[in-house]
Coordinates of C-alpha atoms in Angstrom, one line a residue:
X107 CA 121.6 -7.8 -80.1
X108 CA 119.0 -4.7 -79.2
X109 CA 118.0 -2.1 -81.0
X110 CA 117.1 0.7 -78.5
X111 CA 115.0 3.9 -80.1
X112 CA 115.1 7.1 -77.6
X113 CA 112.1 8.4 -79.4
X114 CA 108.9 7.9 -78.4
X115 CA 106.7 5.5 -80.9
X116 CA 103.9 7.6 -80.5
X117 CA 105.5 11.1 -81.4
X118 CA 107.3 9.0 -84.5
X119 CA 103.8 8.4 -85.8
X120 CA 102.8 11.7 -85.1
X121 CA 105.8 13.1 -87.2
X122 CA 105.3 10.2 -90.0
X123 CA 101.5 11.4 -90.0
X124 CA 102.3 15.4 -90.5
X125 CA 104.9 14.7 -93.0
X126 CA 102.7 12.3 -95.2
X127 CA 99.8 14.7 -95.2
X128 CA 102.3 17.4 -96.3
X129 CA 103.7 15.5 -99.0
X130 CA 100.1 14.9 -99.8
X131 CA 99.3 18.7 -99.5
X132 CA 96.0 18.6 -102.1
X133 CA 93.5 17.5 -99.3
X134 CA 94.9 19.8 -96.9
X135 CA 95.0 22.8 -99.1
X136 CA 91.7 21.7 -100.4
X137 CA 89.6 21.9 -97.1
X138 CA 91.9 25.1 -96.5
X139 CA 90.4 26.7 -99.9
X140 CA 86.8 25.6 -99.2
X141 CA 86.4 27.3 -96.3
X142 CA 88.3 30.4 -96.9
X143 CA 85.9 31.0 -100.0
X144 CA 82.7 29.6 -99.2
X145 CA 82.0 32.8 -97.6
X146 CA 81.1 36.0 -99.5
X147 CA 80.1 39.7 -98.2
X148 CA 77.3 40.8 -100.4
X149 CA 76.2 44.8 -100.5
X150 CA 73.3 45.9 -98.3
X151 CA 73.3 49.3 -98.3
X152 CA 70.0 50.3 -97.5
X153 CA 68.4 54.2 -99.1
X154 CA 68.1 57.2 -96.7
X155 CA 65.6 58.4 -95.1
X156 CA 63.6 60.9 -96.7
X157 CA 64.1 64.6 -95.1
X158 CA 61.4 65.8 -93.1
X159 CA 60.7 69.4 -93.3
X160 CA 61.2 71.6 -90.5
X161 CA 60.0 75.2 -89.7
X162 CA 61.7 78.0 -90.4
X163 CA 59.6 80.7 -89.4
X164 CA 55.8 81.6 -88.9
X165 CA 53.7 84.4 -89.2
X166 CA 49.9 85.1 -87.2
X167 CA 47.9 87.5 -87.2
X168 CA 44.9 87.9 -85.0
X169 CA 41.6 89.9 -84.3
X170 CA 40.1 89.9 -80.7
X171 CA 38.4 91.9 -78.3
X172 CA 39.5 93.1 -74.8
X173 CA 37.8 93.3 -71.6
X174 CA 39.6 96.1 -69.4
X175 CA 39.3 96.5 -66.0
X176 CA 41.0 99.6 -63.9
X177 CA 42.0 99.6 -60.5
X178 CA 42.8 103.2 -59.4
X179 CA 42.8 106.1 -56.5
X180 CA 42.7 109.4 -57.6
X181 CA 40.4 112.6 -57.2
X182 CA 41.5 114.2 -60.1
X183 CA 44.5 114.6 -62.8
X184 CA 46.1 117.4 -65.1
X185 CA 42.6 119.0 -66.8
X186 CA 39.9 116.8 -64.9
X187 CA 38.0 118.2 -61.4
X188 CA 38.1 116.8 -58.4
X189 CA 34.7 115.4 -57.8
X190 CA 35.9 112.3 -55.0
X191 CA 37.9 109.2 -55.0
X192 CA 37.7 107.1 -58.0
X193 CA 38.4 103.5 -57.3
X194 CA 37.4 101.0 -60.4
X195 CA 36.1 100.9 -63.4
X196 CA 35.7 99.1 -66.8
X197 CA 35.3 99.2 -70.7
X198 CA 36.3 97.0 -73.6
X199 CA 37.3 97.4 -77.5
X200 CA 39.5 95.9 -80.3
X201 CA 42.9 94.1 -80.6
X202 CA 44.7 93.6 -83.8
X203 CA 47.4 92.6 -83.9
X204 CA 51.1 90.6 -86.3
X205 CA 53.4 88.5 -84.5
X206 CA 56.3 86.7 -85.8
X207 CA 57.8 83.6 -84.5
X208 CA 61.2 82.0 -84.9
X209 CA 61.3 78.1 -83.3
X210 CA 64.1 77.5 -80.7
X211 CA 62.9 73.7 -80.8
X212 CA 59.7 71.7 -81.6
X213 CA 58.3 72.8 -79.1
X214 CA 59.8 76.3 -77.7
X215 CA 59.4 79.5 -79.8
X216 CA 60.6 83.1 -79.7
X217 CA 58.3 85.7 -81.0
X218 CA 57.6 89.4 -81.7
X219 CA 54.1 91.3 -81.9
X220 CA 53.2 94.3 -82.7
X221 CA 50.1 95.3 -82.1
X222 CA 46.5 98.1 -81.5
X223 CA 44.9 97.9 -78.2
X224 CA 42.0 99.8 -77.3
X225 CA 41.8 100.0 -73.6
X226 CA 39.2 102.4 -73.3
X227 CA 37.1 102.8 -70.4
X228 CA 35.1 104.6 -67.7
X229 CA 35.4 105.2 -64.4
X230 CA 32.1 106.6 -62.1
X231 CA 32.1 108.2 -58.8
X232 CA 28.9 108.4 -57.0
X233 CA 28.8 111.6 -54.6
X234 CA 25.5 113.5 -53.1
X235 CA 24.8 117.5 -52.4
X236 CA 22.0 119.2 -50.7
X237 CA 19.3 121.2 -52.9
X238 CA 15.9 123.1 -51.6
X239 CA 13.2 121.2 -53.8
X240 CA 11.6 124.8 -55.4
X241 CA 7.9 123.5 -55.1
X242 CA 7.8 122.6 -51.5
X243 CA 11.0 124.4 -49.7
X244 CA 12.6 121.2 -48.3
X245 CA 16.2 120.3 -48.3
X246 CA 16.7 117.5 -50.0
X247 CA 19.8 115.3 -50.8
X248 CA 20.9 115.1 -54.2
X249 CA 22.4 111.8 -55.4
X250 CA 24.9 111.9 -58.5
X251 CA 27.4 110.1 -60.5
X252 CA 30.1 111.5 -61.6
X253 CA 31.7 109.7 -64.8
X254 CA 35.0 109.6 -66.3
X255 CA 35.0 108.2 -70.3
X256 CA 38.8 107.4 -70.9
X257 CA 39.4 106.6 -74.8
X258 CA 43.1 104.6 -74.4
X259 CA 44.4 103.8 -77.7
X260 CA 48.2 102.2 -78.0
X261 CA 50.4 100.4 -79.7
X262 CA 52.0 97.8 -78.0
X263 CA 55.0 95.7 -78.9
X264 CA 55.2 92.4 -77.5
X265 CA 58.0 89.9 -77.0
X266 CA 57.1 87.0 -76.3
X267 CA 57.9 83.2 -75.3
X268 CA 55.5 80.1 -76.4
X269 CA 55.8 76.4 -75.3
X270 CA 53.9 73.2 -76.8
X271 CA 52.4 71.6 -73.3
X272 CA 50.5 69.0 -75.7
X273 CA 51.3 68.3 -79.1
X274 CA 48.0 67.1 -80.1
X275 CA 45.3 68.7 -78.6
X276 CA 41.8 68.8 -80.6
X277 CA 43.3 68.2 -84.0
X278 CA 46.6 70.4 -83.1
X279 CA 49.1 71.7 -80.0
X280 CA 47.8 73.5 -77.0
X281 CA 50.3 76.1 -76.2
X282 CA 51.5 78.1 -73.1
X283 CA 52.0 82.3 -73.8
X284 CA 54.3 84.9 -72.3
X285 CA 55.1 87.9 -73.3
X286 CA 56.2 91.4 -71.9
X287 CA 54.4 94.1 -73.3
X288 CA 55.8 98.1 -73.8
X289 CA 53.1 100.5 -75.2
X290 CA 53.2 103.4 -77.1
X291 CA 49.8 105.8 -76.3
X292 CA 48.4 106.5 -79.8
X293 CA 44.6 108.3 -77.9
X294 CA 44.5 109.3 -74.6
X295 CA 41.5 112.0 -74.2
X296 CA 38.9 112.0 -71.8
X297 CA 35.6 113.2 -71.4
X298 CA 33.8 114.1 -67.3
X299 CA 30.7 114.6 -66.9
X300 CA 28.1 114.7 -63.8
X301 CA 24.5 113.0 -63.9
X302 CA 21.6 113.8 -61.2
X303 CA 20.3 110.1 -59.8
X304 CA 17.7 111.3 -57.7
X305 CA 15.7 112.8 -57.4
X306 CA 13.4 112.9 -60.8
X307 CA 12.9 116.3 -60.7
X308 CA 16.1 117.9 -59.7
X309 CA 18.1 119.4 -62.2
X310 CA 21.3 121.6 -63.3
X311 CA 20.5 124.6 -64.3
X312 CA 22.9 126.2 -67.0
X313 CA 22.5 129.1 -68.9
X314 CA 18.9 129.2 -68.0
X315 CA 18.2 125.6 -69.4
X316 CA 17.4 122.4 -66.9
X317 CA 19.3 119.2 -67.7
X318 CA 19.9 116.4 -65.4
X319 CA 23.8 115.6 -66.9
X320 CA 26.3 118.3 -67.8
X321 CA 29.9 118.0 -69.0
X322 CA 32.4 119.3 -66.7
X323 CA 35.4 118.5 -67.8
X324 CA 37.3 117.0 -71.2
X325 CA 40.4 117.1 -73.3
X326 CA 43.6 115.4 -73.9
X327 CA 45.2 113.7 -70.7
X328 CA 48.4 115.3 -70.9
X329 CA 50.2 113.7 -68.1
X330 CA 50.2 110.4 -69.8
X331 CA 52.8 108.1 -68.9
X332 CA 55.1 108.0 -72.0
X333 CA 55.5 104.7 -72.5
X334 CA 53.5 101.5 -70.3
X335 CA 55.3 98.6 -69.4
X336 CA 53.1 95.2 -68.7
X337 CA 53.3 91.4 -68.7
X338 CA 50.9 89.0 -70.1
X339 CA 50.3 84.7 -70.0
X340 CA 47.4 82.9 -71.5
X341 CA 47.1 79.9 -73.6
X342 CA 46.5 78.8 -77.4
X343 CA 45.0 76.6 -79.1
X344 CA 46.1 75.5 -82.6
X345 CA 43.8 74.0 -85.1
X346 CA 45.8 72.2 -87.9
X347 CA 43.6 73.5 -91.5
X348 CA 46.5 72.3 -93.4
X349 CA 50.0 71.3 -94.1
X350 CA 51.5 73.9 -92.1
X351 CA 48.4 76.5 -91.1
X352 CA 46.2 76.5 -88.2
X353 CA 43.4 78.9 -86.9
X354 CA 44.2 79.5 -83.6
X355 CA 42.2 80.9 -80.6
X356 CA 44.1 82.1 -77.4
X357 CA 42.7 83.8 -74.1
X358 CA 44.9 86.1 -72.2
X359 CA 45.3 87.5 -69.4
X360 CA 47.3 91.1 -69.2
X361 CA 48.7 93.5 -66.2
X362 CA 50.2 96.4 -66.6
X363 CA 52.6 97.8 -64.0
X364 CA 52.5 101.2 -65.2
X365 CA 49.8 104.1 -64.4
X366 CA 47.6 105.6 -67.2
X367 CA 48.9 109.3 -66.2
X368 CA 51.9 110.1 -63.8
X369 CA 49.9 112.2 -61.5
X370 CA 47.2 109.6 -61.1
X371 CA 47.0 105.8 -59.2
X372 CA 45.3 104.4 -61.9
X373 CA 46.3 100.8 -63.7
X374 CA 44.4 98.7 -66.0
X375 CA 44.4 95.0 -66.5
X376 CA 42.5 92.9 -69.1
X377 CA 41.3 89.9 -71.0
X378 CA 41.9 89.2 -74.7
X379 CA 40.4 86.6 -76.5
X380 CA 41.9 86.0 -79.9
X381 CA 41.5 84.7 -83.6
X382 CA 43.6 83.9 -85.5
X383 CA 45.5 82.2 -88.4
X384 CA 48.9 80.9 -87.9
X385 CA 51.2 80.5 -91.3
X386 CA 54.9 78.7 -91.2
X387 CA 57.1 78.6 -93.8
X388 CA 59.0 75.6 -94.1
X389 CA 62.8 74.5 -94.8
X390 CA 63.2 70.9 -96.6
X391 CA 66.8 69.9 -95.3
X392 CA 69.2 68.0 -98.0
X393 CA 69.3 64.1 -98.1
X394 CA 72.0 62.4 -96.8
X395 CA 74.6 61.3 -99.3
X396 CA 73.8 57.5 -100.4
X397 CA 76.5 55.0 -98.1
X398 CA 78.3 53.4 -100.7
X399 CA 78.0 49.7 -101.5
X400 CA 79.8 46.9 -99.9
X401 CA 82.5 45.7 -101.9
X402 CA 83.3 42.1 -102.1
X403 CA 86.9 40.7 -101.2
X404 CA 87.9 37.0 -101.7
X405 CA 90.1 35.7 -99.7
X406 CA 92.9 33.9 -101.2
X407 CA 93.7 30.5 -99.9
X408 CA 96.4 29.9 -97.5
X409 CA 99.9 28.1 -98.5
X410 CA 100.6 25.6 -96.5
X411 CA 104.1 24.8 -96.1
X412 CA 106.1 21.8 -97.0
X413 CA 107.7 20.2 -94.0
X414 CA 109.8 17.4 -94.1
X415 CA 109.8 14.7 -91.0
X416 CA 112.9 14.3 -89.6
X417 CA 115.3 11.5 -90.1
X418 CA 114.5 8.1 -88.5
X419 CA 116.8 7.4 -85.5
X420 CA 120.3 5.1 -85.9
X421 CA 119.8 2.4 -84.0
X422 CA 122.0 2.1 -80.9
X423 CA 124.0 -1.1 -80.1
X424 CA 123.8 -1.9 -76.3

Protein backbone atom coordinates (compact mmCIF):
# COMPACT_ATOMS: atom_id res chain seq x y z
CA UNK A 1 0.00 0.00 0.00
CA UNK A 2 1.15 3.87 -1.04
CA UNK A 3 0.48 6.82 0.40
CA UNK A 4 0.61 9.45 -2.46
CA UNK A 5 0.76 13.38 -1.12
CA UNK A 6 -0.34 15.95 -4.14
CA UNK A 7 1.41 18.64 -2.26
CA UNK A 8 4.65 19.49 -2.74
CA UNK A 9 7.19 18.65 0.43
CA UNK A 10 8.76 21.81 0.03
CA UNK A 11 5.72 24.20 0.13
CA UNK A 12 4.42 21.78 3.28
CA UNK A 13 7.53 23.02 5.03
CA UNK A 14 7.12 26.32 3.92
CA UNK A 15 3.44 26.39 5.39
CA UNK A 16 4.64 24.35 8.65
CA UNK A 17 7.44 27.11 9.00
CA UNK A 18 4.92 30.32 8.67
CA UNK A 19 2.47 28.71 10.90
CA UNK A 20 5.01 27.90 13.71
CA UNK A 21 6.55 31.36 13.72
CA UNK A 22 2.99 32.68 14.05
CA UNK A 23 2.00 30.62 16.82
CA UNK A 24 5.34 31.75 18.10
CA UNK A 25 4.45 35.46 17.32
CA UNK A 26 6.90 37.18 20.23
CA UNK A 27 10.08 37.06 18.03
CA UNK A 28 8.32 38.23 15.08
CA UNK A 29 6.46 41.00 16.76
CA UNK A 30 9.67 41.72 18.63
CA UNK A 31 12.04 42.49 15.60
CA UNK A 32 8.72 44.27 14.20
CA UNK A 33 8.70 46.71 17.42
CA UNK A 34 12.47 47.28 17.41
CA UNK A 35 12.62 48.69 14.35
CA UNK A 36 9.52 50.63 14.16
CA UNK A 37 10.72 52.50 17.36
CA UNK A 38 14.29 52.68 17.20
CA UNK A 39 13.79 55.69 15.23
CA UNK A 40 12.84 59.15 16.61
CA UNK A 41 12.36 62.72 14.87
CA UNK A 42 13.97 65.19 17.15
CA UNK A 43 13.17 69.21 16.74
CA UNK A 44 15.62 71.35 14.72
CA UNK A 45 14.09 74.33 14.21
CA UNK A 46 16.72 76.65 13.63
CA UNK A 47 16.14 80.99 14.78
CA UNK A 48 15.57 83.59 11.92
CA UNK A 49 17.53 85.56 10.52
CA UNK A 50 17.88 88.87 11.90
CA UNK A 51 16.18 91.75 9.62
CA UNK A 52 18.41 93.87 7.79
CA UNK A 53 17.42 97.43 7.45
CA UNK A 54 16.48 98.86 4.26
CA UNK A 55 16.19 102.50 3.03
CA UNK A 56 13.28 104.30 3.01
CA UNK A 57 14.17 107.59 1.88
CA UNK A 58 17.15 110.05 1.68
CA UNK A 59 17.69 113.51 1.82
CA UNK A 60 21.16 115.67 0.21
CA UNK A 61 21.83 118.72 0.03
CA UNK A 62 24.71 120.21 -1.79
CA UNK A 63 26.94 123.49 -2.46
CA UNK A 64 28.93 123.84 -5.76
CA UNK A 65 30.01 126.11 -8.20
CA UNK A 66 29.14 126.34 -12.00
CA UNK A 67 31.17 127.01 -14.89
CA UNK A 68 28.78 128.46 -17.79
CA UNK A 69 29.48 128.66 -21.11
CA UNK A 70 27.07 130.39 -23.96
CA UNK A 71 26.77 129.59 -27.37
CA UNK A 72 24.71 132.31 -29.11
CA UNK A 73 24.00 134.56 -32.49
CA UNK A 74 22.44 137.62 -31.91
CA UNK A 75 23.10 141.54 -32.57
CA UNK A 76 20.89 142.65 -30.12
CA UNK A 77 17.58 141.86 -27.95
CA UNK A 78 14.51 143.83 -26.40
CA UNK A 79 16.62 147.08 -24.53
CA UNK A 80 20.32 146.13 -25.70
CA UNK A 81 22.02 147.96 -29.08
CA UNK A 82 23.04 146.39 -31.82
CA UNK A 83 26.80 146.65 -31.77
CA UNK A 84 27.66 143.13 -34.16
CA UNK A 85 27.18 139.44 -33.90
CA UNK A 86 27.75 137.93 -30.50
CA UNK A 87 28.82 134.39 -30.67
CA UNK A 88 30.29 132.92 -27.16
CA UNK A 89 30.88 133.76 -24.02
CA UNK A 90 31.32 132.65 -20.34
CA UNK A 91 30.99 133.25 -16.52
CA UNK A 92 30.46 131.15 -13.36
CA UNK A 93 28.69 131.36 -9.78
CA UNK A 94 26.94 129.34 -7.11
CA UNK A 95 24.61 126.23 -6.91
CA UNK A 96 22.71 125.21 -3.93
CA UNK A 97 20.72 123.11 -3.92
CA UNK A 98 17.89 119.95 -1.76
CA UNK A 99 17.12 116.75 -3.47
CA UNK A 100 15.07 114.00 -2.20
CA UNK A 101 15.39 110.52 -3.15
CA UNK A 102 13.01 107.53 -2.96
CA UNK A 103 14.91 103.84 -3.83
CA UNK A 104 13.19 101.85 -6.68
CA UNK A 105 15.94 99.05 -5.75
CA UNK A 106 19.47 98.85 -4.19
CA UNK A 107 20.70 100.22 -6.65
CA UNK A 108 18.08 102.49 -8.83
CA UNK A 109 16.61 105.64 -7.24
CA UNK A 110 14.05 108.27 -8.16
CA UNK A 111 14.69 111.75 -7.02
CA UNK A 112 13.54 115.43 -6.90
CA UNK A 113 15.74 118.67 -6.53
CA UNK A 114 15.10 121.84 -6.11
CA UNK A 115 17.49 124.16 -6.51
CA UNK A 116 19.58 128.16 -7.14
CA UNK A 117 21.67 128.36 -10.17
CA UNK A 118 23.52 131.36 -10.98
CA UNK A 119 24.34 131.28 -14.64
CA UNK A 120 25.64 134.52 -14.93
CA UNK A 121 27.86 135.56 -17.61
CA UNK A 122 29.33 137.87 -20.35
CA UNK A 123 29.42 137.99 -23.64
CA UNK A 124 32.12 140.40 -25.79
CA UNK A 125 32.07 141.59 -29.26
CA UNK A 126 35.09 143.00 -30.62
CA UNK A 127 34.26 145.71 -33.47
CA UNK A 128 36.63 148.80 -34.88
CA UNK A 129 35.60 152.47 -36.16
CA UNK A 130 37.66 155.22 -37.75
CA UNK A 131 38.72 158.34 -35.66
CA UNK A 132 41.13 161.52 -36.82
CA UNK A 133 43.89 161.25 -34.03
CA UNK A 134 43.51 165.34 -32.83
CA UNK A 135 47.32 165.82 -32.43
CA UNK A 136 48.52 164.76 -35.79
CA UNK A 137 45.23 164.72 -38.23
CA UNK A 138 45.49 161.06 -39.31
CA UNK A 139 42.73 158.56 -39.56
CA UNK A 140 43.23 155.99 -37.52
CA UNK A 141 41.30 152.79 -36.74
CA UNK A 142 39.75 152.33 -33.47
CA UNK A 143 39.70 148.88 -31.96
CA UNK A 144 36.80 148.13 -29.25
CA UNK A 145 35.01 145.51 -27.29
CA UNK A 146 31.85 145.70 -26.78
CA UNK A 147 30.67 143.61 -23.62
CA UNK A 148 27.54 142.16 -22.48
CA UNK A 149 27.32 141.33 -18.39
CA UNK A 150 24.22 138.89 -18.07
CA UNK A 151 23.28 138.33 -14.23
CA UNK A 152 21.02 134.82 -14.71
CA UNK A 153 19.59 133.79 -11.60
CA UNK A 154 16.92 130.70 -11.43
CA UNK A 155 15.38 128.27 -9.76
CA UNK A 156 15.44 125.08 -11.23
CA UNK A 157 13.66 121.89 -10.28
CA UNK A 158 15.13 118.73 -11.20
CA UNK A 159 13.83 115.19 -11.55
CA UNK A 160 16.05 112.96 -11.64
CA UNK A 161 17.18 109.23 -12.13
CA UNK A 162 20.40 107.69 -10.18
CA UNK A 163 22.03 104.20 -10.74
CA UNK A 164 24.75 102.32 -8.45
CA UNK A 165 27.44 101.32 -11.42
CA UNK A 166 29.79 100.08 -8.38
CA UNK A 167 28.84 99.38 -5.07
CA UNK A 168 32.02 99.94 -3.45
CA UNK A 169 34.05 102.47 -4.87
CA UNK A 170 36.63 104.30 -2.44
CA UNK A 171 34.94 103.41 0.80
CA UNK A 172 31.24 103.80 -0.93
CA UNK A 173 29.02 103.53 -4.46
CA UNK A 174 30.01 105.39 -7.49
CA UNK A 175 26.80 106.48 -9.10
CA UNK A 176 25.42 107.42 -12.65
CA UNK A 177 23.06 110.93 -12.64
CA UNK A 178 20.19 112.06 -14.92
CA UNK A 179 17.95 114.40 -14.54
CA UNK A 180 15.79 116.86 -16.64
CA UNK A 181 15.89 120.26 -15.45
CA UNK A 182 12.76 123.19 -15.87
CA UNK A 183 13.90 126.67 -14.48
CA UNK A 184 12.14 129.34 -13.20
CA UNK A 185 14.25 132.98 -13.90
CA UNK A 186 14.46 134.58 -10.50
CA UNK A 187 17.44 137.75 -12.15
CA UNK A 188 17.67 138.34 -15.58
CA UNK A 189 19.26 142.11 -15.96
CA UNK A 190 21.95 142.99 -18.02
CA UNK A 191 24.42 145.61 -18.23
CA UNK A 192 26.37 146.79 -22.11
CA UNK A 193 28.96 148.63 -22.25
CA UNK A 194 31.79 149.59 -24.92
CA UNK A 195 35.72 149.78 -24.17
CA UNK A 196 38.38 151.55 -26.56
CA UNK A 197 41.43 148.76 -27.10
CA UNK A 198 43.53 150.82 -29.05
CA UNK A 199 44.79 153.01 -29.33
CA UNK A 200 46.12 154.47 -25.76
CA UNK A 201 45.08 157.68 -26.37
CA UNK A 202 41.73 157.60 -28.02
CA UNK A 203 38.86 158.21 -26.02
CA UNK A 204 34.80 158.81 -25.74
CA UNK A 205 34.04 161.86 -25.24
CA UNK A 206 30.71 162.48 -23.15
CA UNK A 207 29.43 165.37 -21.73
CA UNK A 208 32.79 167.02 -22.18
CA UNK A 209 34.68 164.27 -20.05
CA UNK A 210 37.25 161.62 -21.85
CA UNK A 211 36.79 158.00 -20.86
CA UNK A 212 37.98 155.04 -22.70
CA UNK A 213 34.60 152.71 -21.51
CA UNK A 214 31.06 154.03 -21.43
CA UNK A 215 27.79 152.15 -20.63
CA UNK A 216 25.47 151.97 -23.39
CA UNK A 217 22.94 149.96 -22.56
CA UNK A 218 21.24 148.14 -19.25
CA UNK A 219 18.14 146.98 -17.63
CA UNK A 220 15.97 144.08 -17.13
CA UNK A 221 15.87 141.51 -20.13
CA UNK A 222 12.31 141.53 -20.62
CA UNK A 223 12.01 139.02 -23.30
CA UNK A 224 13.11 136.21 -21.15
CA UNK A 225 12.03 132.90 -21.89
CA UNK A 226 9.43 132.09 -19.13
CA UNK A 227 10.43 129.04 -18.20
CA UNK A 228 13.98 126.89 -19.53
CA UNK A 229 13.86 123.46 -20.15
CA UNK A 230 17.37 121.41 -20.02
CA UNK A 231 18.88 117.96 -19.37
CA UNK A 232 21.79 117.02 -17.28
CA UNK A 233 24.24 113.56 -16.58
CA UNK A 234 27.28 113.43 -14.50
CA UNK A 235 28.40 111.09 -11.92
CA UNK A 236 28.73 110.78 -7.86
CA UNK A 237 30.75 109.67 -5.67
CA UNK A 238 29.62 108.48 -2.21
CA UNK A 239 31.80 108.45 0.82
CA UNK A 240 30.27 106.24 3.62
CA UNK A 241 30.92 108.73 7.13
CA UNK A 242 28.54 106.50 8.84
CA UNK A 243 25.86 104.05 9.30
CA UNK A 244 23.76 105.49 6.68
CA UNK A 245 25.50 109.10 5.63
CA UNK A 246 27.96 109.83 3.14
CA UNK A 247 29.64 113.09 1.79
CA UNK A 248 29.29 113.02 -1.69
CA UNK A 249 31.03 114.92 -4.54
CA UNK A 250 29.42 114.73 -8.19
CA UNK A 251 30.53 116.56 -11.48
CA UNK A 252 27.95 117.42 -14.02
CA UNK A 253 27.49 118.17 -17.00
CA UNK A 254 24.16 120.45 -18.09
CA UNK A 255 22.54 121.65 -21.58
CA UNK A 256 19.82 123.60 -21.89
CA UNK A 257 17.58 123.47 -24.93
CA UNK A 258 15.91 126.65 -24.33
CA UNK A 259 17.22 130.31 -25.24
CA UNK A 260 17.98 132.99 -22.49
CA UNK A 261 15.45 135.51 -24.33
CA UNK A 262 12.89 134.63 -27.16
CA UNK A 263 14.10 137.18 -29.46
CA UNK A 264 17.74 136.04 -29.12
CA UNK A 265 19.87 132.67 -30.34
CA UNK A 266 21.52 132.40 -27.19
CA UNK A 267 21.88 129.00 -24.97
CA UNK A 268 24.05 128.25 -22.10
CA UNK A 269 25.59 125.02 -21.04
CA UNK A 270 27.65 124.19 -17.93
CA UNK A 271 29.72 122.34 -15.41
CA UNK A 272 28.78 121.80 -11.74
CA UNK A 273 30.84 120.36 -9.31
CA UNK A 274 29.23 119.43 -6.07
CA UNK A 275 29.43 118.87 -2.22
CA UNK A 276 27.59 117.36 -0.49
CA UNK A 277 26.04 115.27 2.43
CA UNK A 278 23.72 112.47 1.67
CA UNK A 279 21.23 111.40 4.86
CA UNK A 280 18.82 108.06 4.59
CA UNK A 281 16.49 107.21 6.86
CA UNK A 282 16.05 103.75 7.42
CA UNK A 283 13.04 101.14 7.86
CA UNK A 284 13.89 97.90 10.10
CA UNK A 285 11.45 95.22 8.57
CA UNK A 286 9.63 92.67 11.25
CA UNK A 287 11.21 89.22 12.01
CA UNK A 288 9.83 86.38 10.62
CA UNK A 289 7.63 84.42 12.94
CA UNK A 290 9.73 81.54 14.76
CA UNK A 291 8.91 77.86 12.67
CA UNK A 292 7.54 75.94 15.20
CA UNK A 293 9.24 72.88 16.66
CA UNK A 294 9.15 69.39 15.34
CA UNK A 295 6.95 67.31 17.20
CA UNK A 296 7.74 63.77 17.87
CA UNK A 297 5.41 60.77 16.83
CA UNK A 298 6.10 57.08 17.74
CA UNK A 299 4.98 54.77 15.78
CA UNK A 300 3.07 51.98 17.21
CA UNK A 301 4.12 48.48 16.40
CA UNK A 302 2.44 46.55 13.78
CA UNK A 303 -0.06 43.41 14.67
CA UNK A 304 0.84 40.76 13.06
CA UNK A 305 -1.76 38.33 12.36
CA UNK A 306 -2.47 34.88 13.48
CA UNK A 307 -2.63 32.42 10.58
CA UNK A 308 -3.23 28.97 10.89
CA UNK A 309 -1.45 26.32 8.36
CA UNK A 310 -3.78 24.40 6.62
CA UNK A 311 -4.71 20.91 7.31
CA UNK A 312 -2.23 18.10 6.47
CA UNK A 313 -3.40 16.19 3.30
CA UNK A 314 -5.52 12.55 3.67
CA UNK A 315 -3.61 10.18 2.36
CA UNK A 316 -4.79 8.69 -0.88
CA UNK A 317 -5.06 4.85 -1.39
CA UNK A 318 -3.77 3.83 -4.99
Amino acid sequence: MRFCFPVPAALWCLLTSVSLSAQSGAPIQSARVQSATSVQPVASAQPAAPAQPTEIFALHPRLGWIQSFYTADFRSFQGAIDCGVFSDGDGNGLALSLTGEYPLSERAFLGLGIGYMNRSGSLVNPGSFPARDTSTGNVVTVQTENTIEATLQYLELQPEFRYTIIPNFLRGPLRTVAALRFALPMTTTFTQSEKIVSPDNAAFISTGQRTQERSIASGEIYSRTSMGLGATAGVENMLRIGSNLFFTQQVLFDYNFTDVATDASWKTFGVRLEAGVRYAFMSTPSAPPEPEPIKEITVPPPTIAKVDPPPPPKPVMS
